[in-house]
C-alpha positions as semicolon CSV with decimal commas, in nm:
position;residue;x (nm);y (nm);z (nm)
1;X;0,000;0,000;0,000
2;X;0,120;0,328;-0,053
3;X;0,228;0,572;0,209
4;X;0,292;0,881;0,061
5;X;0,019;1,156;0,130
6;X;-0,096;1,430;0,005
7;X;0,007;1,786;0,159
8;X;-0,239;1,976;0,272
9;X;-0,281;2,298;0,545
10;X;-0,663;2,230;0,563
11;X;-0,705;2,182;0,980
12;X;-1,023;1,961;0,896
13;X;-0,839;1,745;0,663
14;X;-0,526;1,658;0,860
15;X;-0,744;1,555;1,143
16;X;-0,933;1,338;0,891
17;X;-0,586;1,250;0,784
18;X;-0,518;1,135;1,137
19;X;-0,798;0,888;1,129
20;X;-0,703;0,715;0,855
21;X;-0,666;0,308;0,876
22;X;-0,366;0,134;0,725
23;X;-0,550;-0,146;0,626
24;X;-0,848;-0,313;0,744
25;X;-0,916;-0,379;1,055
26;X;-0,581;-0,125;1,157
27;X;-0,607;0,235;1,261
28;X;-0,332;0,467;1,309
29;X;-0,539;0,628;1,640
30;X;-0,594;0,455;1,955
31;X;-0,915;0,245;1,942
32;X;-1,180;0,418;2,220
33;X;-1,180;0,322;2,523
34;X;-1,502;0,089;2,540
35;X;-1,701;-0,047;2,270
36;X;-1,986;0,218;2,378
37;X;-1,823;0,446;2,226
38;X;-1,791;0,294;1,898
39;X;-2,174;0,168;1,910
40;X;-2,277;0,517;1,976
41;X;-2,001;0,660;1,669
42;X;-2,178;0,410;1,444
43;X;-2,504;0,431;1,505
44;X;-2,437;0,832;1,450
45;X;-2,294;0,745;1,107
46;X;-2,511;0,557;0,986
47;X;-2,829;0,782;1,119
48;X;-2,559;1,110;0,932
49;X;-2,545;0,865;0,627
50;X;-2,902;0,797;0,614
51;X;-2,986;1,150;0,595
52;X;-2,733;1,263;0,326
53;X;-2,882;0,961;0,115
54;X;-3,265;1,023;0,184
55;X;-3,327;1,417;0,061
56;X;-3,513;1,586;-0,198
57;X;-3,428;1,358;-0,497
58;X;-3,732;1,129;-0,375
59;X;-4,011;1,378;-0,451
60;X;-3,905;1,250;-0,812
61;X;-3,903;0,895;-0,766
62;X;-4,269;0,800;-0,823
63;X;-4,176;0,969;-1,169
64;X;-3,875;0,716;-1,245
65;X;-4,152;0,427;-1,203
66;X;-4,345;0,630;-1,444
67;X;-4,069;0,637;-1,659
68;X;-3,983;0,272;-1,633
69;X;-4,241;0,086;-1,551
70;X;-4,370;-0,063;-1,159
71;X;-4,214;-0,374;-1,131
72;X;-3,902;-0,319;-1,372
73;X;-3,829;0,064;-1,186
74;X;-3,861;-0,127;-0,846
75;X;-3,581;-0,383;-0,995
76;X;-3,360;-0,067;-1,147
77;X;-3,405;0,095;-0,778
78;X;-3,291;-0,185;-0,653
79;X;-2,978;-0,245;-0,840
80;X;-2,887;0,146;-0,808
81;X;-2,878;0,097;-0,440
82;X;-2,682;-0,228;-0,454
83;X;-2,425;-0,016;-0,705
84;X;-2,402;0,266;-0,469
85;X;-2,384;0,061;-0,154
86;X;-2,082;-0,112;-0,350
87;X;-1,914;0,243;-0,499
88;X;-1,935;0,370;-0,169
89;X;-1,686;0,105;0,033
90;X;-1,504;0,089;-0,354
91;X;-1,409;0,494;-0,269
92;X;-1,310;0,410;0,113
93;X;-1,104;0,120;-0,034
94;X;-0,931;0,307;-0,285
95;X;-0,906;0,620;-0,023
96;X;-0,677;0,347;0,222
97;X;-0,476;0,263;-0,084
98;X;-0,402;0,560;-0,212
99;X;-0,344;0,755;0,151
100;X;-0,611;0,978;0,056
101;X;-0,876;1,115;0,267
102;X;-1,083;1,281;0,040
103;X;-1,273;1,231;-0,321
104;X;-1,081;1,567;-0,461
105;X;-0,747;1,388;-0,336
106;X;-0,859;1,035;-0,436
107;X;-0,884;1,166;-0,798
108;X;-0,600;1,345;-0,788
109;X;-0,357;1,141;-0,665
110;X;-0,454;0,839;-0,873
111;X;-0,522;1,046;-1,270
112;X;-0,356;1,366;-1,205
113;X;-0,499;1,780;-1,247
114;X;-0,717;1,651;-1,527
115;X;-0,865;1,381;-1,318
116;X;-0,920;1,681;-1,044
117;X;-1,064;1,874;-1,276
118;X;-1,323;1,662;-1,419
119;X;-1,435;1,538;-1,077
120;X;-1,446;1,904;-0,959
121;X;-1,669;2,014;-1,288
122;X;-1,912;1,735;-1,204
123;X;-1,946;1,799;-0,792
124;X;-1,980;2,149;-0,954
125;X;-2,272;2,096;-1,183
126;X;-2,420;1,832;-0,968
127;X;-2,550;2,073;-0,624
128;X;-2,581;2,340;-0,935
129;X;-2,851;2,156;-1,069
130;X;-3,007;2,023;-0,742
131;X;-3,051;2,397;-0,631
132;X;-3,199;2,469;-0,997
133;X;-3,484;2,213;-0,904
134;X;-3,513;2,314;-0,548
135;X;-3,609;2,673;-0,696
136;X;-3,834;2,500;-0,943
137;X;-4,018;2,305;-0,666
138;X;-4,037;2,586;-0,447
139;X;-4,166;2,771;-0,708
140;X;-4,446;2,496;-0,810
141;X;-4,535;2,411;-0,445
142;X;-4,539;2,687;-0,238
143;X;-4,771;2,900;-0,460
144;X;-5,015;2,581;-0,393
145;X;-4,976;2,639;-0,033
146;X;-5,051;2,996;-0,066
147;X;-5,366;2,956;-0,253
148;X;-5,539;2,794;0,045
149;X;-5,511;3,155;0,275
150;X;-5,832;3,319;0,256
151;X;-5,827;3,598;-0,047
152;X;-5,517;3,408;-0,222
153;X;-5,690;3,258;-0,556
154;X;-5,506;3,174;-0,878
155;X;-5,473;3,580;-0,996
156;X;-5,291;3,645;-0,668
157;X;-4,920;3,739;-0,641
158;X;-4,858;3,468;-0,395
159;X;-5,003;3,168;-0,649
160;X;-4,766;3,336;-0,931
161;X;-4,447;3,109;-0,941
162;X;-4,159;3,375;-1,039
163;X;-4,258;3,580;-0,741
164;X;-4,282;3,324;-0,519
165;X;-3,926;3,218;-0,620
166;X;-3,757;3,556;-0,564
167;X;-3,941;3,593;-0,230
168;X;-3,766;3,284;-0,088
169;X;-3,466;3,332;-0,254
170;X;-3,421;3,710;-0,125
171;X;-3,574;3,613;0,195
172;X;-3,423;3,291;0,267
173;X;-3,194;3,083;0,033
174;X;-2,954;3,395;-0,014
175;X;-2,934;3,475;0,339
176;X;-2,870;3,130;0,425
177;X;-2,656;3,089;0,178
178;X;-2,411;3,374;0,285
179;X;-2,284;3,204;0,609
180;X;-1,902;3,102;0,561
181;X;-1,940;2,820;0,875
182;X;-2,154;2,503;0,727
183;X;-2,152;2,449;1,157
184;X;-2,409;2,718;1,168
185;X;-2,673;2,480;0,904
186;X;-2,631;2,160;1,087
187;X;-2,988;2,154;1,251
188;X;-3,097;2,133;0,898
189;X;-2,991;1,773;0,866
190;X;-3,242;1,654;1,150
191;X;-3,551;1,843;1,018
192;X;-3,503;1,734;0,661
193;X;-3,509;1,369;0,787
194;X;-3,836;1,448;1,006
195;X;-3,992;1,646;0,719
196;X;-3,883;1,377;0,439
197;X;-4,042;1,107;0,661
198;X;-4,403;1,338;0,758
199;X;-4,416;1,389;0,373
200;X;-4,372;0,928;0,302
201;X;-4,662;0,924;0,605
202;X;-4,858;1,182;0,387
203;X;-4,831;1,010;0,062
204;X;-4,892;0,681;0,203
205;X;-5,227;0,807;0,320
206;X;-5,323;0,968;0,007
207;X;-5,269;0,633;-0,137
208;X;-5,495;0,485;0,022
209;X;-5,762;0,740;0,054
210;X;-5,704;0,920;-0,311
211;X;-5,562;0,653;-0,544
212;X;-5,880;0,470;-0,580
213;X;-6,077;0,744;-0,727
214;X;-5,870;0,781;-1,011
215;X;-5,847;0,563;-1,284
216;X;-5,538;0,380;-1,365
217;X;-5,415;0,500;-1,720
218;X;-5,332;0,248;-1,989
219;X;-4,996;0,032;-1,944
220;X;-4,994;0,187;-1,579
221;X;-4,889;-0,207;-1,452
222;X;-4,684;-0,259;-1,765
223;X;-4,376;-0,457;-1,630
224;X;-4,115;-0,216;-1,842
225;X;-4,131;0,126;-2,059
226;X;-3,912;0,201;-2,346
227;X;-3,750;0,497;-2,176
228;X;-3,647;0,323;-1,842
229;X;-3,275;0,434;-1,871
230;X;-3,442;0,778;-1,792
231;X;-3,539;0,674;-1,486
232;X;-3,171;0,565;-1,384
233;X;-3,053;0,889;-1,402
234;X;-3,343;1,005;-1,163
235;X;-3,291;0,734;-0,917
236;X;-2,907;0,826;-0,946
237;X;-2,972;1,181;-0,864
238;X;-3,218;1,045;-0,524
239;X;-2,920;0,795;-0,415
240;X;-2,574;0,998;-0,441
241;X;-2,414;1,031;-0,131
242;X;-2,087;0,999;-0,208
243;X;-1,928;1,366;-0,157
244;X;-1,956;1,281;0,242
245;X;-1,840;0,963;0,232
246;X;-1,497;1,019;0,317
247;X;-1,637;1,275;0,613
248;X;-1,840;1,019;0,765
249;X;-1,616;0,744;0,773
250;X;-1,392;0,942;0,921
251;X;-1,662;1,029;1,184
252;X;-1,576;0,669;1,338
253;X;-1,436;0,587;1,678
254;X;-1,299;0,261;1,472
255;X;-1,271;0,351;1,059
256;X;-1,203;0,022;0,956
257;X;-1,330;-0,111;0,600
258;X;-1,536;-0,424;0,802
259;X;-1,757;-0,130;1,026
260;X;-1,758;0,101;0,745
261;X;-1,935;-0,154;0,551
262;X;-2,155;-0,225;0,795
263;X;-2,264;0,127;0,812
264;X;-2,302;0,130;0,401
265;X;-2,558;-0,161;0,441
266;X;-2,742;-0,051;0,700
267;X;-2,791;0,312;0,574
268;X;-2,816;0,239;0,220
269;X;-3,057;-0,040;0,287
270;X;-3,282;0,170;0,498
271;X;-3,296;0,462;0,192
272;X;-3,385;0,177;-0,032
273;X;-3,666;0,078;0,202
274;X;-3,816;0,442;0,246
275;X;-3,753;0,502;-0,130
276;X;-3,950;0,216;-0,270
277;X;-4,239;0,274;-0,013
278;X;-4,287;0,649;-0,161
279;X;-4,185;0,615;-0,481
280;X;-4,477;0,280;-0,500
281;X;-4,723;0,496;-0,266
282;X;-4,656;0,820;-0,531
283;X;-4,696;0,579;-0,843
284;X;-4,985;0,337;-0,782
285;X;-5,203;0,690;-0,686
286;X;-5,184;0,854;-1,031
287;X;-5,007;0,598;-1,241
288;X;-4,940;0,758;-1,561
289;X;-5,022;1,065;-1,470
290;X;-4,743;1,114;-1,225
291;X;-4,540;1,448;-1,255
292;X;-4,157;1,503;-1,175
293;X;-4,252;1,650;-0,866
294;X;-4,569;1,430;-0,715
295;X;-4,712;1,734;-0,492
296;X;-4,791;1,844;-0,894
297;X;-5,001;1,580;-0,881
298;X;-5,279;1,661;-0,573
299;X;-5,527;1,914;-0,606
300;X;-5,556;2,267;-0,473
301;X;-5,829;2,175;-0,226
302;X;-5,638;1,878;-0,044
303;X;-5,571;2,019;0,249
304;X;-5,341;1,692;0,366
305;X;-5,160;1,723;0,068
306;X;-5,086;2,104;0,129
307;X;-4,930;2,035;0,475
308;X;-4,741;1,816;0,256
309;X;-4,629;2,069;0,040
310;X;-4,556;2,259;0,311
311;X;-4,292;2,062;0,478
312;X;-4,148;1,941;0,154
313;X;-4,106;2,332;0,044
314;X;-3,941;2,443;0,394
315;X;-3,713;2,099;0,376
316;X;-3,616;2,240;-0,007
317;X;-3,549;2,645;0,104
318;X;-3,347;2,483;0,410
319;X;-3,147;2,240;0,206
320;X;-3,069;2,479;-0,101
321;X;-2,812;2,665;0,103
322;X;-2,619;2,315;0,200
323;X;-2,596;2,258;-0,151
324;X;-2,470;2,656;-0,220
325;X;-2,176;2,559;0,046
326;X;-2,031;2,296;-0,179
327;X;-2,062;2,487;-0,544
328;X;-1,850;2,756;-0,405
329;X;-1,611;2,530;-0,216
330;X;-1,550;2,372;-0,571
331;X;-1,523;2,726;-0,709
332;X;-1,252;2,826;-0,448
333;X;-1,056;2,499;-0,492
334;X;-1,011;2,556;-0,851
335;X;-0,974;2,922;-0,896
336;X;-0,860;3,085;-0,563
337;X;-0,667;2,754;-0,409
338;X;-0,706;2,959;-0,059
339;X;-0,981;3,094;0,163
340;X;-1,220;3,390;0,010
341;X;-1,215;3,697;0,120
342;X;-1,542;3,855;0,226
343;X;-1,611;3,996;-0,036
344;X;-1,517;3,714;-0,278
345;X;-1,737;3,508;-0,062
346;X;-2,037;3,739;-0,107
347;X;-1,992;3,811;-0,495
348;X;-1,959;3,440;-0,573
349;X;-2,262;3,344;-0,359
350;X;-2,480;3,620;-0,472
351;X;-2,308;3,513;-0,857
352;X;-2,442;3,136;-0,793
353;X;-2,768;3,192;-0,637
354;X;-2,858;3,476;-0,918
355;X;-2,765;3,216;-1,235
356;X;-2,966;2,928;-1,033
357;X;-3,243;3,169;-0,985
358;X;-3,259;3,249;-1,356
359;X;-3,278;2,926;-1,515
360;X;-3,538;2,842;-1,249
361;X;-3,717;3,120;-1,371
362;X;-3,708;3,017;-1,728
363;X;-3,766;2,667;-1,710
364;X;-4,025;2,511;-1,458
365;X;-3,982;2,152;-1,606
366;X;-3,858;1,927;-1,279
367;X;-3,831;1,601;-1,447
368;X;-3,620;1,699;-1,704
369;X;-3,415;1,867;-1,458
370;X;-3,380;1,558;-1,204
371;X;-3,305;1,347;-1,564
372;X;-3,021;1,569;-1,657
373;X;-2,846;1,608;-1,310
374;X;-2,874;1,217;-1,273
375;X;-2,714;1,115;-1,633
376;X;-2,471;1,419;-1,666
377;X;-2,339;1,412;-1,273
378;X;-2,469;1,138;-1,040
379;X;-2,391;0,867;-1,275
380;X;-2,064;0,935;-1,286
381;X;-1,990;0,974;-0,955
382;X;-2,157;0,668;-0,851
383;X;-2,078;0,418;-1,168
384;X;-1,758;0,556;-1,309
385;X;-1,517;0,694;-1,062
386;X;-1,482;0,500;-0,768
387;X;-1,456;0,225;-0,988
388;X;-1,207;0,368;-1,243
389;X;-0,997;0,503;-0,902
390;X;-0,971;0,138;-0,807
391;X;-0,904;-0,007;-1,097
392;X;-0,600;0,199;-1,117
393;X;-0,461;0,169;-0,808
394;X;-0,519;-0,234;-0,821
395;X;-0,229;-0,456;-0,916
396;X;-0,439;-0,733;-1,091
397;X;-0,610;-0,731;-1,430
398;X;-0,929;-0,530;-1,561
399;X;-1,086;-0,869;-1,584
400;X;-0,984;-1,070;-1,257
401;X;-1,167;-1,113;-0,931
402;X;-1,334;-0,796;-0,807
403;X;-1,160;-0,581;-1,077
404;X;-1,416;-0,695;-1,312
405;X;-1,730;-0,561;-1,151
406;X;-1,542;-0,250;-1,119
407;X;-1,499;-0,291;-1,533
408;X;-1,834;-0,362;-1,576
409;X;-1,994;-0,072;-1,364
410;X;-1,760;0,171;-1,549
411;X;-1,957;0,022;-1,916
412;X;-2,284;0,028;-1,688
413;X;-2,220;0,413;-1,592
414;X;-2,123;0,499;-1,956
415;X;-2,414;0,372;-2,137
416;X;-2,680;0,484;-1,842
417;X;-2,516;0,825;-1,930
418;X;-2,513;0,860;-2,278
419;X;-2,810;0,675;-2,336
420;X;-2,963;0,923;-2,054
421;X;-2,870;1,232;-2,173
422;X;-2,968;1,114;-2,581
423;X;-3,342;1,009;-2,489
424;X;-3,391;1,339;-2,251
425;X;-3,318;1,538;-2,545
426;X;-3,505;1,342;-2,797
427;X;-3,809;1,255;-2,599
428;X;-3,864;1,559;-2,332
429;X;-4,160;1,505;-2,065
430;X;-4,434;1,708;-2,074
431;X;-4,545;1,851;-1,735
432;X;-4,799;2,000;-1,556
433;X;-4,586;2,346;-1,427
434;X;-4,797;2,460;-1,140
435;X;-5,151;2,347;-1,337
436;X;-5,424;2,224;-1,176
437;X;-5,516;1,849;-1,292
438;X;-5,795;1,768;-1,465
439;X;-5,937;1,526;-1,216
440;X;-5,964;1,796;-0,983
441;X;-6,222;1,986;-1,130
442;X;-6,477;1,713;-1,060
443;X;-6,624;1,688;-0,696
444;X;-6,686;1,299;-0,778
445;X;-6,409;1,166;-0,945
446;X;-6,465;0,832;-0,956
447;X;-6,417;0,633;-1,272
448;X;-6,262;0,997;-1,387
449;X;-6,078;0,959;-1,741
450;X;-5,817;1,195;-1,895
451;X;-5,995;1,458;-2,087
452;X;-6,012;1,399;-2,440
């Protein structure tokens, strides 16, 4: 293994760097002094690990069936979990051998400036997008939740989308976005995870209670779609966790590979779990009808479905800023290679949230969005890199032992991608954009069909 390290003067990285194992089941710190301690490290992992997996990428996973079909999208959300459970301890293993603690250093260290580059374009362009589609959502859900105050009807400011965007962005994301500690955000990370799982309760109910009254559309239990690989890069997009992976682990009382894996399973297991329950609760209620963003989907009047909007649109203003922290990290590690001055840090935050605010202005389109950031970013960084960063620093073959699923995840991520990105240009998905559906117009919707 090697032992040469990468310098660095970042005080959070050398005590990362401290915490480093040698090999598995070897740790260059002391191990703690009872296994409490480690029990209580894990089980904080994993719940940290849980959270970074489980955000607003599921609001777009009853799409992805919708894309792909029930039972084949449940299959394809299946394997993407199994992939990114195995990506994940691939990046920790190829961390160890390199003597890297982080993905920037990973990539560096094993194909050079270009490699660093490349990765830093794509953790660039993947938050980028995410906060373009947390705009959008705001945008398309909060104007529903304004439209139940008394005097607030469809003519209103508050129900017109644009306005509603530059309200929270001026009032909220920017603000937010302008702290230099991410210390200051991390009570965010416990109220997403409460407001994520109010908002599976909600649209398990609605299932139950709404679904029957509409009509399933035709194919709606078709076992696959044509256009499933769409869906991949949306299910990508929900499960990509792997820009904290190297944080977490090093979160450990004992950073081994054996309990790091352990935590993988167990977290990435449990996202698979809540993800399939809401993306099949979102999806058997309005089948073929389902929108990129499923809160699209329920009408004005549902007052259940508003709290739900609610929550979902404070988890999305209190996330965007989270995301805002890394695209200008990125930006200072490739331009400035130091810390910002205060007055870089404002212009390049007020620079990003202004050019994310813009295109969410233009374009109100979610699914497209969540299809774009999955194939162009997420893929990548969950199919391509941590197994091309292995593969390099392994002594064996491309085609012996565990070398070869590396190979074939690397052909996996490459066709998911440009397959992806070639069908969401060629067949684009309508949506509904803040319009009311049609089955909402009738007080008895039973046996409702699609207009003609």
């Amino acid at each position: 293994m090697r032992t040469q390290r990468n310098q660095t003067s970042d005080p959070q990285v050398l005590r990362m760097a401290q915490q480093l194992p040698h090999e598995e089941g070897t740790m260059l710190i002391h191990p703690p002094k009872d296994a409490s301690g480690a029990r209580r490290s894990t089980t904080s992992a994993t719940f940290n690990f849980i959270n970074s997996i489980i955000g607003s990428g599921i609001i777009g996973l009853p799409y992805a069936l919708n894309q792909a079909g029930l039972p084949f999208g449940l299959l394809l959300l299946v394997i993407v979990a199994l992939i990114t459970d195995y990506s994940i301890i691939l990046l920790i293993r190829a961390g160890n051998l390199s003597g890297t603690n982080s993905y920037q250093s990973l990539v560096q260290s094993t194909f050079g400036f270009p490699g660093f580059l490349i990765l830093s374009a794509l953790q660039f362009l993947y938050p980028f997008i995410a906060m373009v589609s947390y705009n959008i959502t705001t945008g398309d859900t909060m104007t529903k939740v304004f439209q139940r105050i008394p005097g607030v009807g469809p003519g209103h400011i508050l129900a017109e989308r644009h306005f509603v965007i530059l309200l929270s962005t001026l009032a909220f994301t920017l603000p937010l976005s302008l702290y230099r500690n991410i210390e200051k955000l991390g009570k965010v990370s416990l109220l997403s995870m409460v407001l994520t799982l109010t908002i599976l309760i909600i649209v398990i109910i609605r299932s139950a209670t709404f679904g029957p009254q509409i009509l399933p559309t035709e194919n709606a239990w078709a076992f696959a779609k044509w256009n499933a690989i769409q869906a991949v890069g949306v299910m990508s997009f929900a499960f990509i966790c792997h820009h904290n992976s190297f944080l977490i682990y090093g979160s450990l009382e004992q950073p081994t590979l054996a309990n790091w894996s352990q935590v993988t399973h167990v977290s990435v297991g449990s996202a698979l779990i809540i993800s399939a329950a809401f993306a099949v609760a979102g999806y058997t209620t309005f089948t073929g009808f389902t929108q990129g963003d499923i809160f699209e989907n329920y009408c004005r009047d549902d007052n259940l479905a508003t709290f739900g909007r609610f929550c979902f649109g404070l988890s999305i203003i209190t996330t965007f800023p989270l995301e805002c922290f890394v695209t200008r990290e990125v930006l200072s590690n490739v331009f400035f290679r130091r810390d910002l001055s205060k007055v870089e840090h404002v212009v390049i935050t007020m620079l990003i949230v202004a050019v994310c605010t813009s295109i969410s202005l233009a374009y109100d389109c979610l699914g497209v969005v969540l299809e774009l950031n999955g194939a162009l970013s997420a893929t990548p960084l969950i199919f391509i890199i941590p197994s091309a960063c292995i593969l390099k620093l392994s002594s064996g073959r491309w085609y012996q032992g565990e070398n070869l699923i590396a190979t074939i995840l690397i052909i996996a991520g490459l066709f998911v991608m440009i397959t992806g990105l070639t069908m969401t240009g060629l067949n684009p998905q309508d949506c509904s954009h803040g319009a009311e559906m049609f089955y909402c117009a009738d007080a008895n919707i039973s046996g409702t069909a699609p207009p003609v």
